[in-house]
Structure formats: structure tokens, C-alpha cells
PDB file of C-alpha atoms in Angstrom:
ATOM      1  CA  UNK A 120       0.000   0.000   0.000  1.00  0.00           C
ATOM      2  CA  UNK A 121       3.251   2.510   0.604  1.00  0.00           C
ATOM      3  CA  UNK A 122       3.740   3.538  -2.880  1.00  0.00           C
ATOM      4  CA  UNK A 123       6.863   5.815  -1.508  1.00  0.00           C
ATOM      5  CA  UNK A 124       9.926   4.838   0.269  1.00  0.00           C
ATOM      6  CA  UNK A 125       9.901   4.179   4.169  1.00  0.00           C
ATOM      7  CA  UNK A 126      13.126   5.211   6.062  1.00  0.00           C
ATOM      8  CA  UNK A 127      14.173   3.845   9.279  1.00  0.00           C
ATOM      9  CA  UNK A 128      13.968   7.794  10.559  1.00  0.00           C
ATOM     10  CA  UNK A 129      12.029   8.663  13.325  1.00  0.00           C
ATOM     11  CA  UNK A 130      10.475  11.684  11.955  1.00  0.00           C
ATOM     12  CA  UNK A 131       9.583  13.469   9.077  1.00  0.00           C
ATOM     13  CA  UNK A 132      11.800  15.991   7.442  1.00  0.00           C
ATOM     14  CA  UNK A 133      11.415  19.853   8.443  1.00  0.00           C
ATOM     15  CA  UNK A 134      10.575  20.246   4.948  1.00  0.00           C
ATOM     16  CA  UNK A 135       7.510  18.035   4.815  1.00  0.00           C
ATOM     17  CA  UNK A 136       6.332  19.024   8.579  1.00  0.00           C
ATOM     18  CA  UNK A 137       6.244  22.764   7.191  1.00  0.00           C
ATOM     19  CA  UNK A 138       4.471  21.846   4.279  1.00  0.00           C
ATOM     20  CA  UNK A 139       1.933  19.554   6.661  1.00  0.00           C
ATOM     21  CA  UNK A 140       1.174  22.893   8.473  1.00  0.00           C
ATOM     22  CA  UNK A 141       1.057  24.935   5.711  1.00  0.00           C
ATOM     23  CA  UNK A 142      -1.848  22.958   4.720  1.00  0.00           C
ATOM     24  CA  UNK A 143      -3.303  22.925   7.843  1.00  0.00           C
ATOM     25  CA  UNK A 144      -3.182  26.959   8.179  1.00  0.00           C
ATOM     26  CA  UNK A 145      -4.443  27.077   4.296  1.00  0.00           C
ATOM     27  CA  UNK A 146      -7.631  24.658   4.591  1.00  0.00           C
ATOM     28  CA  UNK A 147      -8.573  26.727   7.840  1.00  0.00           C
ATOM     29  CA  UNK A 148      -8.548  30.028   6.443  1.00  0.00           C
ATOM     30  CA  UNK A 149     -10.230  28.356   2.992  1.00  0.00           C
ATOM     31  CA  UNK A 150     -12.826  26.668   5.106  1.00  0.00           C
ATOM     32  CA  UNK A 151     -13.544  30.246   7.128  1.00  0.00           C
ATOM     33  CA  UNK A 152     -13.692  31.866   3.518  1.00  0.00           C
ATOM     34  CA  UNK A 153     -15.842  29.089   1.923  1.00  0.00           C
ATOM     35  CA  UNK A 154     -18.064  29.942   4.666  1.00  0.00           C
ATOM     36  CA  UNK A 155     -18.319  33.093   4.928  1.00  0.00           C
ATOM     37  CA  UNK A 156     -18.225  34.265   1.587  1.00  0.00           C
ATOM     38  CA  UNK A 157     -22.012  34.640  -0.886  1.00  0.00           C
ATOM     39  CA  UNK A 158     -23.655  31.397  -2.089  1.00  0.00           C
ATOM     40  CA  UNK A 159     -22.026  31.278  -5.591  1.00  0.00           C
ATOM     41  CA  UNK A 160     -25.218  31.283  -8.368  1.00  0.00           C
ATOM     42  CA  UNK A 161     -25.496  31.627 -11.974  1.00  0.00           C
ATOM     43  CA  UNK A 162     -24.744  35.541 -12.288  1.00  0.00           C
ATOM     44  CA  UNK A 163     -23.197  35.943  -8.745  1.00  0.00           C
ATOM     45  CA  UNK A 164     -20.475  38.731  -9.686  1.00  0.00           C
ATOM     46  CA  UNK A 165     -16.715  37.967  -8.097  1.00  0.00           C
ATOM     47  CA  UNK A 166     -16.483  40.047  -4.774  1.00  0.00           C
ATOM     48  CA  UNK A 167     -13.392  39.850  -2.888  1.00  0.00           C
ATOM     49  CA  UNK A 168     -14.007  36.637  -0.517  1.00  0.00           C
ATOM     50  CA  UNK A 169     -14.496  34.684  -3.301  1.00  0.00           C
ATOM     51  CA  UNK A 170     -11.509  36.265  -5.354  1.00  0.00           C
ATOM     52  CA  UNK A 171      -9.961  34.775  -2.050  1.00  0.00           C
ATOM     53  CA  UNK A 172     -11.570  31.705  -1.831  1.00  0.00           C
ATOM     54  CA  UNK A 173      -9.986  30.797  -5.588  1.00  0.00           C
ATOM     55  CA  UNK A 174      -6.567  32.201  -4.107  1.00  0.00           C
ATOM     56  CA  UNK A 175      -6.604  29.958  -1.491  1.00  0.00           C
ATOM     57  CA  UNK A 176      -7.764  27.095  -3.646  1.00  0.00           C
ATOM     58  CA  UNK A 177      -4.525  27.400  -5.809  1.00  0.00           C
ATOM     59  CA  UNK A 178      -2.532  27.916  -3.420  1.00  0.00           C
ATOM     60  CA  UNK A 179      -3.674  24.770  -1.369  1.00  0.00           C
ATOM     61  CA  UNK A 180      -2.939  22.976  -5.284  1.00  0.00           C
ATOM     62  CA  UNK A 181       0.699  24.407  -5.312  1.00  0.00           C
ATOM     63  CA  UNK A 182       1.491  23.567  -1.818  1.00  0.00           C
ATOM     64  CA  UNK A 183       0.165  19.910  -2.027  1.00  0.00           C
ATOM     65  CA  UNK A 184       1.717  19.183  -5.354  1.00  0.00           C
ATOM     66  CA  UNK A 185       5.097  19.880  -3.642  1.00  0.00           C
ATOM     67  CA  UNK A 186       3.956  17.820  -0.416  1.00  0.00           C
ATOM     68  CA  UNK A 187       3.190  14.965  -2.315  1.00  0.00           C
ATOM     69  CA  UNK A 188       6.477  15.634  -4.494  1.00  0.00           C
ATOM     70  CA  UNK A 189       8.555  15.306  -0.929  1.00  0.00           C
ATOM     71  CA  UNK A 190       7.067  12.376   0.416  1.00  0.00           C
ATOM     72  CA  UNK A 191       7.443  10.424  -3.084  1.00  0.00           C
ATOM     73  CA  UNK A 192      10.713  11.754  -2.976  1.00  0.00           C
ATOM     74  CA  UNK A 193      11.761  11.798   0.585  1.00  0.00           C
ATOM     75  CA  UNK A 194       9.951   9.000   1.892  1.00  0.00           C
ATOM     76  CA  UNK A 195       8.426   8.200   5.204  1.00  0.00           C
ATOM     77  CA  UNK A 196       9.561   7.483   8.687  1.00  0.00           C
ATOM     78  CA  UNK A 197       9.407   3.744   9.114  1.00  0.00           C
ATOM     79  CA  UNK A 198       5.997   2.579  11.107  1.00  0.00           C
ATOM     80  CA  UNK A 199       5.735   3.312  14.611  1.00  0.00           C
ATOM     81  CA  UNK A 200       6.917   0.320  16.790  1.00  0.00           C
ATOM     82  CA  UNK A 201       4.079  -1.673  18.072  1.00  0.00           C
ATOM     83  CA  UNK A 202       1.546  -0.291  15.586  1.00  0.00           C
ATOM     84  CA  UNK A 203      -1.247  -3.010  14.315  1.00  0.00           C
ATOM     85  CA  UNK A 204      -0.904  -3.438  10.722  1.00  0.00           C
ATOM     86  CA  UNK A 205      -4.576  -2.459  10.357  1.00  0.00           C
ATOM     87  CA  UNK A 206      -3.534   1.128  11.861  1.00  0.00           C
ATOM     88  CA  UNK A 207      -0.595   1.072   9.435  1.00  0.00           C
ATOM     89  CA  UNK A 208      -2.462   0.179   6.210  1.00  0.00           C
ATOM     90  CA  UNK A 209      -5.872   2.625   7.352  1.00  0.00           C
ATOM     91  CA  UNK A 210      -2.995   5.498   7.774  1.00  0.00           C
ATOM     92  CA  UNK A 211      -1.621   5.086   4.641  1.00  0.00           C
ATOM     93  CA  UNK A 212      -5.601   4.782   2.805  1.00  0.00           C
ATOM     94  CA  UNK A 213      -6.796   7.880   4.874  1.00  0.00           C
ATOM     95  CA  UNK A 214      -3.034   9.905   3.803  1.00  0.00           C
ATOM     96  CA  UNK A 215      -3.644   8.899   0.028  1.00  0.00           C
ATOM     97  CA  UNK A 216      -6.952   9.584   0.224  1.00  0.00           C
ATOM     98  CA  UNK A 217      -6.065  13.315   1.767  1.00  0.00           C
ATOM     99  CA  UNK A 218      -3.865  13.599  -1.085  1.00  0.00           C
ATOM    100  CA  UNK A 219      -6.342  12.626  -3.867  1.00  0.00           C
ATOM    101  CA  UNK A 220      -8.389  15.616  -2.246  1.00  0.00           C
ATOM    102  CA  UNK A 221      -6.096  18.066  -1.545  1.00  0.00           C
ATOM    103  CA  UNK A 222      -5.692  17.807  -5.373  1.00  0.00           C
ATOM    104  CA  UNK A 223      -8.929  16.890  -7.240  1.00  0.00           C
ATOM    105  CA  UNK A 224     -11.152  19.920  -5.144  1.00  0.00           C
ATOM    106  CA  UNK A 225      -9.014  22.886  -5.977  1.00  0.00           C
ATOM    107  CA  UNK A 226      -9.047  21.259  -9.887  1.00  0.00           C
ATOM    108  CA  UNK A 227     -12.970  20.904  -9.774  1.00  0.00           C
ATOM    109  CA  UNK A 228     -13.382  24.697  -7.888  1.00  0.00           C
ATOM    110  CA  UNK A 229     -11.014  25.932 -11.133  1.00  0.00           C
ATOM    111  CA  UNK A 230     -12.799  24.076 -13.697  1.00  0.00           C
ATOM    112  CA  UNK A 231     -16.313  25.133 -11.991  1.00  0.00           C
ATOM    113  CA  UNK A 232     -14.799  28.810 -11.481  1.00  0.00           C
ATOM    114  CA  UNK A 233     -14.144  28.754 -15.879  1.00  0.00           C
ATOM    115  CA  UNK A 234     -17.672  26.964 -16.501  1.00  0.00           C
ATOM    116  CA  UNK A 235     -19.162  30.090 -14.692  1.00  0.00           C
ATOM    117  CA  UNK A 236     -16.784  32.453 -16.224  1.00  0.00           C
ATOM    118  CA  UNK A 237     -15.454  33.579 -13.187  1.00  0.00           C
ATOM    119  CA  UNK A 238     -11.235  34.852 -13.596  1.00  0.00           C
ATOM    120  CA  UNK A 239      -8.557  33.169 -11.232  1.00  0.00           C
ATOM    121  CA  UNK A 240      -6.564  35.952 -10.109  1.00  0.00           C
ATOM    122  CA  UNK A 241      -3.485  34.937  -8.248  1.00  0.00           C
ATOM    123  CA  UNK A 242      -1.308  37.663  -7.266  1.00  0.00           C
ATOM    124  CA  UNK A 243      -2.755  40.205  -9.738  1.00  0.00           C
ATOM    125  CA  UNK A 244      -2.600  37.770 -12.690  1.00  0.00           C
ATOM    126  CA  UNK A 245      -5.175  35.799 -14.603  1.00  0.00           C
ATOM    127  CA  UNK A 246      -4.387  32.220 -14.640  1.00  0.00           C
ATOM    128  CA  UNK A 247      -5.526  30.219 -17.781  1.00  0.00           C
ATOM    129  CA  UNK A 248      -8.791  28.773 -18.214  1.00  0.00           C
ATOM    130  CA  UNK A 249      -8.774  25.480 -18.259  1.00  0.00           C
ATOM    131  CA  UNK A 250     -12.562  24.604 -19.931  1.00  0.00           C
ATOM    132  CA  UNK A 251     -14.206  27.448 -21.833  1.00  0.00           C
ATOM    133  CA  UNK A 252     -17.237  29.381 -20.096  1.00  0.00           C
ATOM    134  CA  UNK A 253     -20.460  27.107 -19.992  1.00  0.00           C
ATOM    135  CA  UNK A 254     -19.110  24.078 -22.233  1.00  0.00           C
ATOM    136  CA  UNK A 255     -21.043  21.449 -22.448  1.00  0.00           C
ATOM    137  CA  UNK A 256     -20.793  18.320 -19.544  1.00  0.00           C
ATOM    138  CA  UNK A 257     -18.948  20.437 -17.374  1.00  0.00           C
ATOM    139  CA  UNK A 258     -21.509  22.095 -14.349  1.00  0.00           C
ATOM    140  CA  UNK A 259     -21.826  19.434 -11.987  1.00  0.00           C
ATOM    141  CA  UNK A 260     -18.274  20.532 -11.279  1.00  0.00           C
ATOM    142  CA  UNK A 261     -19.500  23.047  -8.693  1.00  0.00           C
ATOM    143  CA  UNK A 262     -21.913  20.274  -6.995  1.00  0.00           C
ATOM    144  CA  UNK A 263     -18.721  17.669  -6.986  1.00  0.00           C
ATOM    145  CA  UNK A 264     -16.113  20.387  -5.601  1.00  0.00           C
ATOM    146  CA  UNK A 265     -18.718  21.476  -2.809  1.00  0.00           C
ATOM    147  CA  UNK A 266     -19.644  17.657  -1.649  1.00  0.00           C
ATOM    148  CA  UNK A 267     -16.321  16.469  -1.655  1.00  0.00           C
ATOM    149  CA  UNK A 268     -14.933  19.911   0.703  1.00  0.00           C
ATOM    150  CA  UNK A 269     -17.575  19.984   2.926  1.00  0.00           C
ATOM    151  CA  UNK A 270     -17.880  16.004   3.714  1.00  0.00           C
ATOM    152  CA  UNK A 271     -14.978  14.008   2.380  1.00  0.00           C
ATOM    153  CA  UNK A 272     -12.121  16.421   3.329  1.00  0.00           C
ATOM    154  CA  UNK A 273     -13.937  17.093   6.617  1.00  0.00           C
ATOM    155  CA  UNK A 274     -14.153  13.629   7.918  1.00  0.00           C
ATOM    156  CA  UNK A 275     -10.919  12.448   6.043  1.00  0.00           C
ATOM    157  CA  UNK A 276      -9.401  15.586   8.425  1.00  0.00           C
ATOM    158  CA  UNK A 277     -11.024  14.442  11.451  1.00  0.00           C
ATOM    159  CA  UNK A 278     -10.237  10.968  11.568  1.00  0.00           C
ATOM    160  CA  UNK A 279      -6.551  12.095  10.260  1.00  0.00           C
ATOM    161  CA  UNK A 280      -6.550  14.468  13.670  1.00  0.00           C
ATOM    162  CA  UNK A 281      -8.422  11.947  15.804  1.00  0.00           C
ATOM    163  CA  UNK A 282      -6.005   9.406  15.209  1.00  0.00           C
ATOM    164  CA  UNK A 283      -3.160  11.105  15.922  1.00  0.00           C
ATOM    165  CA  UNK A 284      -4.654  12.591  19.000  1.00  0.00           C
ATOM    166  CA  UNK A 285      -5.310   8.972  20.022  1.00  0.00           C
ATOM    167  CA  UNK A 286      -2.031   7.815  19.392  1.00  0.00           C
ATOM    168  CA  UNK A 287      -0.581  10.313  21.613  1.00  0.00           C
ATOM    169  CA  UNK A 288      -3.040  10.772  24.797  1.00  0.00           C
ATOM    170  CA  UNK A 289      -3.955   7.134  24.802  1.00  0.00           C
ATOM    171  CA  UNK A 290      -1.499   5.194  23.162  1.00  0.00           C
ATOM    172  CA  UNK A 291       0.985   7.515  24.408  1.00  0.00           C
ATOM    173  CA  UNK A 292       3.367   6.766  21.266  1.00  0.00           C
ATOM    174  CA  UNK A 293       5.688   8.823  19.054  1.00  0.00           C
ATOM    175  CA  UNK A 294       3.416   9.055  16.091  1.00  0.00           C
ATOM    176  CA  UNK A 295       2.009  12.578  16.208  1.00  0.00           C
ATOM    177  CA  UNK A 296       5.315  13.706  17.471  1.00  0.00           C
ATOM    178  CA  UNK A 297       6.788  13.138  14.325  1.00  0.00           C
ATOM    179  CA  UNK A 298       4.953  15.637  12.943  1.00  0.00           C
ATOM    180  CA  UNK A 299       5.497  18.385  15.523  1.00  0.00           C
ATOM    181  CA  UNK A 300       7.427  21.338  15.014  1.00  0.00           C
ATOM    182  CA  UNK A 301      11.456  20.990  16.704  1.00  0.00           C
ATOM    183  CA  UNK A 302      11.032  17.125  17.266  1.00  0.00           C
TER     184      UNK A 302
END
């Protein structure tokens, strides 16, 4: 199931724990935007929280291409001593399945954002479009992107969190520790 390498290292790299907080910090503030910012409808103009929301979306896209470019590359720290290989092999299913996310929502919120003919501005340029406005096969985009934020990334994050929170105040292991800052 570990389609990267596994290390005999206790922890992960700085480099991967700064991106795994980076992520964290981004899908907060995109989760406050997302819901705080207008219902998007068919002629809803682009005001600035959702100009942010999209901002947030690519940058979540950019940061977890390189996250998922430094744990192919870097590996993983070998499995925590004593862990069941259920916990192993559900770790690795819920961390690919985080991945599949943190990719295929920001995609569908672009390809939704072009169907409706709204601009992605990052940084004060336009990125390109990647379907044309209202083509053909392409609005259940929106519906898709908003399912799989609101209910698959939010219950893929909370078992992610709850397991590690497990782990260390009952198991009392090392495996959220190496993922803390300075460890």
C-alpha cells in the first residue's frame, strides 16, 4: 500500500512538517472563507471573498503538489513500533486519500470557477482557463467540488486528527510527534 519509500527515521523531514502545516493553516482560512463568503449562483459577480476563496484554492494545489512531491521523494519514517498493521495500512488509505483531495477539489473549484466564467486571479494575474465558459458536460463541477470539501475532506481531516490525537493521549506513542514542530 506505501507507494513511496519508508526510512528507518524517526520523523519526518522539516521540509515536509512545514508543508503539513502549511496545509493545515491554508484549509482553515479556505474553510472560514468558503463559509463566509455569498452562495455562488449563476450571475453571482466575483467580490473579494471569493476572489480569495480561488486564491486559497490554488494555493492549497501548489502547496500539495510539492507535499506529495517530498514524500514520493523523501519518503516516510518507518511505522511506529508496536503499531497493528490495520492502523498502518488505514494510515496510509486515509493519507492517500487526503492527497487525492487536496488535489482533485481545488481542480474541480477551477474548472467550476471557468464553466461560470469567473477569472482566477493569483497575485494580480489571470491564470488560464482550463474549460471554456459554460461548455457542455462540465456544471456538476460546482456540486462535486462542494460535496467532496464539505464532507470528504472534513471527515478524512477528522479521523486524520483523531487518530493522531489517540495515538498520543492514549497510546501515548511517538506518532504525532513526528509531525510536531522541533522534534
Amino acid at each position: 500500500m506505501n507507494a513511496v519509500k519508508t526510512h528507518t527515521f524517526a520523523g519526518y523531514s522539516g521540509g515536509a512538517k512545514v508543508l503539513h502545516w502549511l496545509i493545515v493553516a491554508l484549509l482553515i482560512a479556505q474553510f472560514v472563507v468558503a463559509w463566509t463568503m455569498p452562495e455562488i449562483r449563476r450571475d453571482t459577480p466575483v467580490t473579494t471573498l471569493i476572489s480569495l476563496h480561488f486564491t486559497f484554492g490554488i494555493i492549497i494545489l501548489g502547496v500539495a503538489v510539492i507535499r506529495l512531491f517530498v514524500r514520493v521523494q523523501g519518503g516516510t519514517p518507518a511505522p511506529e513500533a508496536g503499531i497493528p498493521g490495520w492502523q498502518e495500512t488505514s494510515s496510509q488509505i486515509v493519507h492517500w486519500l487526503l492527497y487525492a483531495l487536496l488535489l482533485a477539489v481545488p481542480v474541480l473549484g477551477w474548472i467550476n470557477a471557468d464553466w461560470r466564467g469567473m477569472p482566477i486571479v493569483l497575485f494580480g494575474y489571470e491564470l488560464p482557463h482550463l474549460i471554456a465558459a459554460r461548455a457542455a458536460g462540465w456544471q456538476w463541477t460546482g456540486d462535486v467540488h462542494g460535496v467532496l470539501a464539505n464532507f470528504a475532506m472534513l471527515i478524512l481531516v477528522g479521523v486524520h486528527a483523531v487518530a493522531a490525537l489517540y495515538h498520543h493521549f492514549v497510546m501515548h506513542d511517538g506518532v504525532l510527534k513526528r509531525m510536531l514542530p522541533g522534534r
